[in-house]
Every structure is written in C-alpha cells, then in structure tokens.
C-alpha cells in the first residue's frame, strides 16, 4: 500500500533536486548574463550628461520593461511549466540546460553586433554572411541541443514520464534561447524585430521546428538507441546546408545557365548523403515494442520525401507552362480560358496532392509516425521546394 506521506516526501525531494541543479548553473551563467546586461544599461546611462536626457533614459527603460512583460510573458511562462514538469518526473534535467541563456547572448552579439562592426564598410559581404545557411543552423542547433541535456540513465526508463521529460527539456531550452534573443532586442529599441531569416521563411521554420520536436519524441517510441533521436537533427542540418549552398550556386551568375545540372547534382548528393548518414547511425535492423524494423525501409522513406520535394516543383513549373501557353490562345475568349485554367489547376493540384499523399502513406506503412516526420523533414529542409500551391490565374 502506498503511503501518502512517502509520496509527498518524494515529490518534495524531486523538487529540491531539480532546483539544486538549476541553481548550480544559475549561479554562474545567470550572474554573468545579469552582469553583462547591467553593464550595457550603465554604459548607455553614462552617455547622458543632462537631467532631461537622464529622465528620458529612465522613461525609455521603463517602457522597455513594460513592453517586454506585455508582449513576451508567454515565452517566460514556458520555463516555469517545464521546470514544474521536470520536478514532477524526478529531477531529470541536467544543470547545463540553462547555460544556453548565456551563450545565446554571446551568439546574438557576435552575429548582430560583432559582425556588423567588423564588416561595417562592406554591406554586401555582411548581407551575404547573414543569408548563408550557417545563420539558421546556428539558431536551430542551439534550440534542439537541449533535447539531449537529460541525464543519460533517464533514456533507459520507459513510459510516459520519459516523453514528458524530453518534451519539457526541449521546450525549456527553446524558451531560454528565444527569450534571451528577445530580451537583447528590447535593450536596443522598444519595437524589436521578429526572429526571422532570409534563408528560410518563418512559416517553413515553424513547421520544421515542430516536426523536429515530434520526430525527437517519436524516436523514443520506435527506436532503441539515442541515435534515432539524433537522426532527424543530423538530416535536417545536412539538408539545410546542402540545399542552402545549392540555392546560392543556382541563383548565382556562374551557375545560372547550368540550372538543371545543378538541381540534378543536388538530388544525387542528397541521396548519397542520406545513404551515408543512415548506414553510419543505424543498425541494419532493430526490435522495439515487439516489432521489427529495417534500416532500408527508413532509407526508402526518406528518399520518397526527397523525390516529393523535388518533383512537386516540376509539377508547379509544368502548370505555369500550360497556363501561359493556353492563355495566349484563349485571350479573346475568357470564358473558355477560365474553364481551361480551372481544369489545368485542378488536375495539377490533384497530381501534387496524390504524389505527396503517396509519399506519406508509404512512410506510414513502413515506420508509422516516425517515418512520416522524417518525410516532412526531408521536404521542409529542401528550401528550393514549394510547400504551397497558390498561383493566381492570368486574368487576376
């Protein structure tokens, strides 16, 4: 029979263990962050020499605090909830999780301040650096590194608490990273810019982040080793790097006339990269939950996602060709033009949906939800692919 006092005592012990781990880290990185932030505020304050400017400074600082609390409170509610969950599951968070709060400030300063001062006379070079795949990879790597800041022995524990701990640790790291970026931006102005990158759209980035989190969690269900959780991260980082460099080469003047060859080369390299990553990270077969899974099935699943991401573009390009071609012949008869255009749009749209649905169905049949998330990752990381079909008709 379970004693209620023992349960309460265990819960309190878990809370103290978690708080002790957190405080051990806050005592170092938290103090450094506060000192650096205070230094920036004091340096800005010393620039004002008159009473009017000092009063204006305090008024702006007060507005910054009010705006930050008003618009960013949701980001800081997440760490509280995550720490509560981690305390409940038993002090499983690693103390180094909060170091991201400090290092995110360092990364932000290097990218937005250090590089700007270093290349302030060369705006073209600065723009080129900020548009490279490294900019978004640095953010993505910081976000999802926290999914693995759990104690190693905790991965051996099965059940709901494992998933809760992984999810809470992931979002704890994410909230501290994003919160630190937003805090530094409020230090500079009352209206901070949204976190965005010209390398990848916000919509695609949001979808990719959610898919990665789901894939990390599902890896604990379908895999029996931490490499299954690392696989979506390695694939996404590799594909983002490959397709980002490929896009820069294709849009450049040197490779413009070799557009088709460059695309074909990217497809072949991505296939070879997938082979290498899977054969390095995963065994030929494994058992989990009484089910047998094969590495080749996972390989074919990811290749299906790559093919879908490449050929969806070709279908949209084919639609554009048909629309432009037939519009030329039916300009004087708009009613036929509309009918024909809707037929073409419907046929191509159905074709795209059919191809993507077939890829999803194939992935689900072989590795269920885990395979489905890997297909989505391979599609979303191909930044040259179109994930929306919204092309206006010619008469619009």
GROMACS .gro file of C-alpha atoms in nm:
model
  396
    1UNK     CA    1   0.000   0.000   0.000
    2UNK     CA    2   0.132   0.339  -0.098
    3UNK     CA    3   0.185   0.580   0.189
    4UNK     CA    4   0.070   0.936   0.115
    5UNK     CA    5   0.350   1.082   0.328
    6UNK     CA    6   0.611   0.892   0.126
    7UNK     CA    7   0.464   1.026  -0.199
    8UNK     CA    8   0.470   1.383  -0.070
    9UNK     CA    9   0.825   1.341   0.063
   10UNK     CA   10   0.941   1.201  -0.273
   11UNK     CA   11   0.777   1.490  -0.461
   12UNK     CA   12   0.942   1.749  -0.234
   13UNK     CA   13   1.279   1.573  -0.272
   14UNK     CA   14   1.242   1.577  -0.651
   15UNK     CA   15   1.165   1.949  -0.646
   16UNK     CA   16   1.469   2.025  -0.431
   17UNK     CA   17   1.692   1.810  -0.654
   18UNK     CA   18   1.577   1.995  -0.963
   19UNK     CA   19   1.608   2.337  -0.801
   20UNK     CA   20   1.956   2.247  -0.675
   21UNK     CA   21   2.068   2.152  -1.026
   22UNK     CA   22   1.917   2.468  -1.171
   23UNK     CA   23   2.070   2.691  -0.905
   24UNK     CA   24   2.417   2.539  -0.954
   25UNK     CA   25   2.402   2.664  -1.310
   26UNK     CA   26   2.225   2.994  -1.248
   27UNK     CA   27   2.497   3.087  -1.000
   28UNK     CA   28   2.742   3.101  -1.292
   29UNK     CA   29   2.566   3.169  -1.621
   30UNK     CA   30   2.277   3.362  -1.468
   31UNK     CA   31   2.510   3.601  -1.284
   32UNK     CA   32   2.721   3.652  -1.598
   33UNK     CA   33   2.411   3.733  -1.801
   34UNK     CA   34   2.283   3.980  -1.542
   35UNK     CA   35   2.626   4.148  -1.520
   36UNK     CA   36   2.656   4.185  -1.898
   37UNK     CA   37   2.303   4.323  -1.928
   38UNK     CA   38   2.364   4.565  -1.639
   39UNK     CA   39   2.688   4.679  -1.800
   40UNK     CA   40   2.506   4.765  -2.120
   41UNK     CA   41   2.241   4.962  -1.931
   42UNK     CA   42   2.500   5.152  -1.723
   43UNK     CA   43   2.708   5.231  -2.031
   44UNK     CA   44   2.402   5.367  -2.205
   45UNK     CA   45   2.312   5.570  -1.893
   46UNK     CA   46   2.659   5.730  -1.870
   47UNK     CA   47   2.624   5.868  -2.222
   48UNK     CA   48   2.366   6.119  -2.099
   49UNK     CA   49   2.500   6.425  -1.921
   50UNK     CA   50   2.191   6.639  -1.870
   51UNK     CA   51   1.895   6.589  -1.640
   52UNK     CA   52   1.647   6.589  -1.930
   53UNK     CA   53   1.834   6.312  -2.111
   54UNK     CA   54   1.866   6.108  -1.792
   55UNK     CA   55   1.491   6.138  -1.728
   56UNK     CA   56   1.429   6.036  -2.087
   57UNK     CA   57   1.658   5.736  -2.040
   58UNK     CA   58   1.467   5.614  -1.735
   59UNK     CA   59   1.136   5.666  -1.913
   60UNK     CA   60   1.254   5.459  -2.212
   61UNK     CA   61   1.390   5.190  -1.981
   62UNK     CA   62   1.056   5.175  -1.802
   63UNK     CA   63   0.871   5.147  -2.132
   64UNK     CA   64   1.107   4.870  -2.241
   65UNK     CA   65   1.030   4.671  -1.927
   66UNK     CA   66   0.655   4.725  -1.967
   67UNK     CA   67   0.657   4.627  -2.335
   68UNK     CA   68   0.871   4.322  -2.266
   69UNK     CA   69   0.637   4.197  -1.993
   70UNK     CA   70   0.329   4.275  -2.201
   71UNK     CA   71   0.435   4.105  -2.524
   72UNK     CA   72   0.683   3.839  -2.413
   73UNK     CA   73   0.526   3.695  -2.099
   74UNK     CA   74   0.419   3.382  -2.288
   75UNK     CA   75   0.782   3.294  -2.361
   76UNK     CA   76   0.869   3.310  -1.990
   77UNK     CA   77   0.566   3.112  -1.878
   78UNK     CA   78   0.706   2.813  -2.068
   79UNK     CA   79   1.020   2.771  -1.847
   80UNK     CA   80   0.804   2.775  -1.535
   81UNK     CA   81   0.580   2.500  -1.672
   82UNK     CA   82   0.879   2.297  -1.793
   83UNK     CA   83   1.057   2.318  -1.458
   84UNK     CA   84   0.735   2.210  -1.287
   85UNK     CA   85   0.709   1.905  -1.512
   86UNK     CA   86   1.076   1.817  -1.463
   87UNK     CA   87   1.037   1.846  -1.087
   88UNK     CA   88   0.739   1.613  -1.104
   89UNK     CA   89   0.919   1.344  -1.308
   90UNK     CA   90   1.213   1.342  -1.070
   91UNK     CA   91   1.494   1.592  -1.110
   92UNK     CA   92   1.590   1.465  -1.453
   93UNK     CA   93   1.705   1.793  -1.606
   94UNK     CA   94   2.077   1.842  -1.650
   95UNK     CA   95   2.213   2.159  -1.489
   96UNK     CA   96   2.385   2.275  -1.808
   97UNK     CA   97   2.049   2.339  -1.973
   98UNK     CA   98   2.050   2.699  -1.850
   99UNK     CA   99   2.391   2.774  -1.996
  100UNK     CA  100   2.209   2.829  -2.325
  101UNK     CA  101   2.069   3.151  -2.181
  102UNK     CA  102   2.421   3.291  -2.154
  103UNK     CA  103   2.559   3.150  -2.477
  104UNK     CA  104   2.258   3.271  -2.675
  105UNK     CA  105   2.355   3.624  -2.574
  106UNK     CA  106   2.709   3.559  -2.695
  107UNK     CA  107   2.585   3.424  -3.029
  108UNK     CA  108   2.347   3.718  -3.070
  109UNK     CA  109   2.626   3.968  -3.003
  110UNK     CA  110   2.863   3.802  -3.249
  111UNK     CA  111   2.603   3.782  -3.526
  112UNK     CA  112   2.429   4.116  -3.481
  113UNK     CA  113   2.699   4.336  -3.328
  114UNK     CA  114   3.042   4.185  -3.379
  115UNK     CA  115   2.998   4.101  -3.746
  116UNK     CA  116   2.828   4.435  -3.814
  117UNK     CA  117   3.122   4.630  -3.669
  118UNK     CA  118   3.374   4.407  -3.840
  119UNK     CA  119   3.222   4.448  -4.184
  120UNK     CA  120   3.053   4.785  -4.141
  121UNK     CA  121   3.221   4.920  -4.455
  122UNK     CA  122   3.124   4.620  -4.665
  123UNK     CA  123   2.745   4.590  -4.659
  124UNK     CA  124   2.737   4.339  -4.944
  125UNK     CA  125   2.966   4.099  -4.757
  126UNK     CA  126   2.765   4.140  -4.435
  127UNK     CA  127   2.441   4.063  -4.619
  128UNK     CA  128   2.597   3.760  -4.780
  129UNK     CA  129   2.712   3.624  -4.442
  130UNK     CA  130   2.373   3.670  -4.278
  131UNK     CA  131   2.196   3.495  -4.568
  132UNK     CA  132   2.406   3.179  -4.552
  133UNK     CA  133   2.276   2.851  -4.413
  134UNK     CA  134   2.506   2.892  -4.113
  135UNK     CA  135   2.283   3.166  -3.971
  136UNK     CA  136   1.975   2.949  -3.939
  137UNK     CA  137   2.173   2.637  -3.849
  138UNK     CA  138   2.328   2.814  -3.552
  139UNK     CA  139   1.981   2.901  -3.422
  140UNK     CA  140   1.838   2.557  -3.489
  141UNK     CA  141   2.136   2.385  -3.331
  142UNK     CA  142   2.103   2.594  -3.016
  143UNK     CA  143   1.732   2.522  -2.990
  144UNK     CA  144   1.742   2.146  -3.016
  145UNK     CA  145   2.067   2.080  -2.836
  146UNK     CA  146   1.860   2.095  -2.516
  147UNK     CA  147   1.667   1.784  -2.612
  148UNK     CA  148   1.976   1.588  -2.508
  149UNK     CA  149   2.061   1.767  -2.186
  150UNK     CA  150   1.896   1.498  -1.980
  151UNK     CA  151   2.081   1.254  -1.761
  152UNK     CA  152   2.195   0.957  -1.969
  153UNK     CA  153   2.036   0.698  -1.743
  154UNK     CA  154   1.697   0.860  -1.789
  155UNK     CA  155   1.680   0.741  -2.150
  156UNK     CA  156   1.669   0.383  -2.025
  157UNK     CA  157   1.343   0.447  -1.838
  158UNK     CA  158   1.034   0.371  -2.045
  159UNK     CA  159   0.687   0.517  -2.010
  160UNK     CA  160   0.505   0.849  -2.021
  161UNK     CA  161   0.748   1.025  -1.788
  162UNK     CA  162   1.028   0.978  -2.040
  163UNK     CA  163   0.835   1.161  -2.309
  164UNK     CA  164   0.732   1.432  -2.065
  165UNK     CA  165   1.091   1.486  -1.953
  166UNK     CA  166   1.223   1.504  -2.310
  167UNK     CA  167   0.947   1.741  -2.416
  168UNK     CA  168   0.993   1.963  -2.111
  169UNK     CA  169   1.371   1.975  -2.156
  170UNK     CA  170   1.335   2.063  -2.523
  171UNK     CA  171   1.095   2.348  -2.459
  172UNK     CA  172   1.294   2.467  -2.159
  173UNK     CA  173   1.596   2.519  -2.380
  174UNK     CA  174   1.389   2.670  -2.661
  175UNK     CA  175   1.220   2.922  -2.432
  176UNK     CA  176   1.550   3.039  -2.283
  177UNK     CA  177   1.709   3.081  -2.625
  178UNK     CA  178   1.419   3.273  -2.776
  179UNK     CA  179   1.366   3.472  -2.456
  180UNK     CA  180   1.730   3.579  -2.444
  181UNK     CA  181   1.718   3.690  -2.807
  182UNK     CA  182   1.405   3.894  -2.741
  183UNK     CA  183   1.548   4.045  -2.422
  184UNK     CA  184   1.858   4.168  -2.604
  185UNK     CA  185   1.645   4.318  -2.879
  186UNK     CA  186   1.440   4.513  -2.624
  187UNK     CA  187   1.768   4.652  -2.495
  188UNK     CA  188   1.814   4.826  -2.829
  189UNK     CA  189   1.464   4.950  -2.909
  190UNK     CA  190   1.101   4.949  -2.799
  191UNK     CA  191   0.990   4.762  -3.109
  192UNK     CA  192   1.215   4.460  -3.164
  193UNK     CA  193   1.214   4.278  -3.495
  194UNK     CA  194   1.069   3.933  -3.533
  195UNK     CA  195   1.315   3.646  -3.530
  196UNK     CA  196   1.346   3.567  -3.898
  197UNK     CA  197   1.597   3.472  -4.163
  198UNK     CA  198   1.609   3.549  -4.532
  199UNK     CA  199   1.745   3.200  -4.578
  200UNK     CA  200   1.419   3.029  -4.476
  201UNK     CA  201   1.066   3.163  -4.433
  202UNK     CA  202   0.908   3.188  -4.088
  203UNK     CA  203   0.626   2.952  -4.187
  204UNK     CA  204   0.867   2.685  -4.305
  205UNK     CA  205   1.089   2.737  -3.999
  206UNK     CA  206   0.792   2.696  -3.761
  207UNK     CA  207   0.680   2.379  -3.938
  208UNK     CA  208   1.035   2.242  -3.934
  209UNK     CA  209   1.080   2.312  -3.562
  210UNK     CA  210   0.753   2.140  -3.471
  211UNK     CA  211   0.835   1.843  -3.694
  212UNK     CA  212   1.179   1.808  -3.538
  213UNK     CA  213   1.038   1.806  -3.186
  214UNK     CA  214   0.782   1.542  -3.284
  215UNK     CA  215   1.050   1.332  -3.452
  216UNK     CA  216   1.273   1.351  -3.142
  217UNK     CA  217   0.988   1.231  -2.922
  218UNK     CA  218   0.874   0.957  -3.158
  219UNK     CA  219   1.231   0.828  -3.183
  220UNK     CA  220   1.197   0.714  -2.821
  221UNK     CA  221   0.895   0.506  -2.922
  222UNK     CA  222   1.024   0.348  -3.243
  223UNK     CA  223   1.398   0.333  -3.172
  224UNK     CA  224   1.611   0.168  -2.905
  225UNK     CA  225   1.913   0.399  -2.914
  226UNK     CA  226   1.983   0.772  -2.885
  227UNK     CA  227   2.098   0.771  -3.249
  228UNK     CA  228   1.734   0.751  -3.352
  229UNK     CA  229   1.678   1.088  -3.186
  230UNK     CA  230   1.995   1.231  -3.336
  231UNK     CA  231   1.898   1.118  -3.686
  232UNK     CA  232   1.636   1.390  -3.759
  233UNK     CA  233   1.874   1.659  -3.633
  234UNK     CA  234   2.164   1.535  -3.845
  235UNK     CA  235   1.942   1.500  -4.152
  236UNK     CA  236   1.788   1.846  -4.115
  237UNK     CA  237   2.124   2.015  -4.058
  238UNK     CA  238   2.283   1.833  -4.353
  239UNK     CA  239   1.994   1.901  -4.590
  240UNK     CA  240   1.971   2.268  -4.490
  241UNK     CA  241   2.340   2.310  -4.555
  242UNK     CA  242   2.328   2.123  -4.886
  243UNK     CA  243   2.019   2.291  -5.027
  244UNK     CA  244   2.126   2.633  -4.898
  245UNK     CA  245   2.461   2.611  -5.073
  246UNK     CA  246   2.290   2.468  -5.380
  247UNK     CA  247   2.042   2.755  -5.389
  248UNK     CA  248   2.323   3.009  -5.363
  249UNK     CA  249   2.503   2.840  -5.653
  250UNK     CA  250   2.193   2.817  -5.871
  251UNK     CA  251   2.094   3.181  -5.821
  252UNK     CA  252   2.450   3.300  -5.883
  253UNK     CA  253   2.558   3.421  -6.223
  254UNK     CA  254   2.817   3.147  -6.267
  255UNK     CA  255   2.572   2.858  -6.238
  256UNK     CA  256   2.266   3.027  -6.384
  257UNK     CA  257   2.298   2.861  -6.725
  258UNK     CA  258   2.365   2.522  -6.561
  259UNK     CA  259   2.044   2.534  -6.356
  260UNK     CA  260   1.920   2.185  -6.448
  261UNK     CA  261   2.257   2.022  -6.393
  262UNK     CA  262   2.290   2.188  -6.052
  263UNK     CA  263   1.945   2.065  -5.944
  264UNK     CA  264   2.022   1.713  -6.060
  265UNK     CA  265   2.353   1.726  -5.878
  266UNK     CA  266   2.182   1.834  -5.555
  267UNK     CA  267   1.938   1.544  -5.583
  268UNK     CA  268   2.219   1.292  -5.631
  269UNK     CA  269   2.426   1.440  -5.346
  270UNK     CA  270   2.124   1.439  -5.112
  271UNK     CA  271   2.058   1.072  -5.193
  272UNK     CA  272   2.422   0.982  -5.129
  273UNK     CA  273   2.419   1.186  -4.808
  274UNK     CA  274   2.110   1.001  -4.688
  275UNK     CA  275   2.276   0.666  -4.757
  276UNK     CA  276   2.587   0.766  -4.563
  277UNK     CA  277   2.403   0.908  -4.260
  278UNK     CA  278   2.168   0.612  -4.220
  279UNK     CA  279   2.436   0.347  -4.265
  280UNK     CA  280   2.654   0.526  -4.010
  281UNK     CA  281   2.390   0.595  -3.745
  282UNK     CA  282   2.150   0.299  -3.762
  283UNK     CA  283   2.182  -0.080  -3.747
  284UNK     CA  284   2.055  -0.298  -4.031
  285UNK     CA  285   1.752  -0.396  -3.820
  286UNK     CA  286   1.622  -0.348  -3.467
  287UNK     CA  287   1.341  -0.453  -3.237
  288UNK     CA  288   1.119  -0.219  -3.036
  289UNK     CA  289   0.791  -0.295  -2.866
  290UNK     CA  290   0.775  -0.643  -3.020
  291UNK     CA  291   0.804  -0.500  -3.373
  292UNK     CA  292   1.092  -0.548  -3.617
  293UNK     CA  293   1.211  -0.251  -3.822
  294UNK     CA  294   1.454  -0.238  -4.114
  295UNK     CA  295   1.706   0.033  -4.197
  296UNK     CA  296   1.633   0.002  -4.569
  297UNK     CA  297   1.266   0.083  -4.509
  298UNK     CA  298   1.370   0.403  -4.335
  299UNK     CA  299   1.610   0.480  -4.619
  300UNK     CA  300   1.340   0.438  -4.884
  301UNK     CA  301   1.107   0.650  -4.675
  302UNK     CA  302   1.346   0.945  -4.666
  303UNK     CA  303   1.423   0.907  -5.036
  304UNK     CA  304   1.050   0.928  -5.107
  305UNK     CA  305   1.040   1.259  -4.921
  306UNK     CA  306   1.335   1.391  -5.122
  307UNK     CA  307   1.171   1.291  -5.452
  308UNK     CA  308   0.844   1.452  -5.347
  309UNK     CA  309   1.023   1.777  -5.259
  310UNK     CA  310   1.199   1.786  -5.596
  311UNK     CA  311   0.915   1.680  -5.827
  312UNK     CA  312   0.648   1.897  -5.667
  313UNK     CA  313   0.841   2.191  -5.810
  314UNK     CA  314   0.838   2.030  -6.152
  315UNK     CA  315   0.462   1.986  -6.140
  316UNK     CA  316   0.411   2.350  -6.047
  317UNK     CA  317   0.651   2.455  -6.325
  318UNK     CA  318   0.452   2.236  -6.567
  319UNK     CA  319   0.132   2.408  -6.458
  320UNK     CA  320   0.283   2.750  -6.520
  321UNK     CA  321   0.390   2.640  -6.867
  322UNK     CA  322   0.041   2.513  -6.954
  323UNK     CA  323  -0.126   2.822  -6.816
  324UNK     CA  324   0.096   3.062  -7.008
  325UNK     CA  325   0.073   2.857  -7.329
  326UNK     CA  326  -0.304   2.815  -7.339
  327UNK     CA  327  -0.374   3.165  -7.215
  328UNK     CA  328  -0.210   3.300  -7.531
  329UNK     CA  329  -0.466   3.116  -7.749
  330UNK     CA  330  -0.774   3.194  -7.541
  331UNK     CA  331  -0.724   3.561  -7.457
  332UNK     CA  332  -1.016   3.664  -7.680
  333UNK     CA  333  -1.249   3.406  -7.522
  334UNK     CA  334  -1.219   3.448  -7.145
  335UNK     CA  335  -1.496   3.201  -7.063
  336UNK     CA  336  -1.304   2.916  -7.226
  337UNK     CA  337  -0.985   3.044  -7.071
  338UNK     CA  338  -1.136   3.025  -6.726
  339UNK     CA  339  -1.275   2.677  -6.779
  340UNK     CA  340  -0.947   2.551  -6.919
  341UNK     CA  341  -0.746   2.718  -6.646
  342UNK     CA  342  -0.960   2.564  -6.372
  343UNK     CA  343  -0.926   2.222  -6.534
  344UNK     CA  344  -0.549   2.257  -6.554
  345UNK     CA  345  -0.525   2.394  -6.200
  346UNK     CA  346  -0.743   2.114  -6.066
  347UNK     CA  347  -0.555   1.840  -6.249
  348UNK     CA  348  -0.211   1.962  -6.143
  349UNK     CA  349  -0.326   2.023  -5.786
  350UNK     CA  350  -0.469   1.672  -5.762
  351UNK     CA  351  -0.145   1.534  -5.906
  352UNK     CA  352   0.064   1.716  -5.644
  353UNK     CA  353  -0.164   1.604  -5.361
  354UNK     CA  354  -0.157   1.247  -5.491
  355UNK     CA  355   0.224   1.238  -5.509
  356UNK     CA  356   0.266   1.383  -5.159
  357UNK     CA  357  -0.009   1.160  -5.015
  358UNK     CA  358   0.157   0.855  -5.168
  359UNK     CA  359   0.485   0.953  -5.005
  360UNK     CA  360   0.316   1.000  -4.667
  361UNK     CA  361   0.130   0.669  -4.699
  362UNK     CA  362   0.448   0.483  -4.790
  363UNK     CA  363   0.628   0.635  -4.491
  364UNK     CA  364   0.345   0.550  -4.252
  365UNK     CA  365   0.321   0.190  -4.370
  366UNK     CA  366   0.690   0.126  -4.304
  367UNK     CA  367   0.774   0.330  -3.992
  368UNK     CA  368   0.440   0.482  -3.896
  369UNK     CA  369   0.458   0.829  -3.740
  370UNK     CA  370   0.837   0.834  -3.708
  371UNK     CA  371   0.876   0.774  -4.081
  372UNK     CA  372   0.612   1.038  -4.150
  373UNK     CA  373   0.807   1.303  -3.959
  374UNK     CA  374   1.127   1.214  -4.146
  375UNK     CA  375   0.948   1.261  -4.479
  376UNK     CA  376   0.826   1.602  -4.363
  377UNK     CA  377   1.181   1.694  -4.258
  378UNK     CA  378   1.320   1.599  -4.599
  379UNK     CA  379   1.052   1.812  -4.768
  380UNK     CA  380   1.078   2.115  -4.540
  381UNK     CA  381   1.458   2.128  -4.543
  382UNK     CA  382   1.461   2.147  -4.922
  383UNK     CA  383   1.427   2.526  -4.927
  384UNK     CA  384   1.403   2.523  -5.306
  385UNK     CA  385   1.078   2.324  -5.298
  386UNK     CA  386   0.732   2.477  -5.289
  387UNK     CA  387   0.518   2.370  -4.997
  388UNK     CA  388   0.215   2.577  -5.102
  389UNK     CA  389   0.022   2.585  -5.428
  390UNK     CA  390  -0.107   2.939  -5.467
  391UNK     CA  391  -0.063   3.064  -5.824
  392UNK     CA  392  -0.319   3.322  -5.943
  393UNK     CA  393  -0.489   3.282  -6.279
  394UNK     CA  394  -0.384   3.505  -6.563
  395UNK     CA  395  -0.700   3.718  -6.560
  396UNK     CA  396  -0.637   3.805  -6.195
   0.00000   0.00000   0.00000
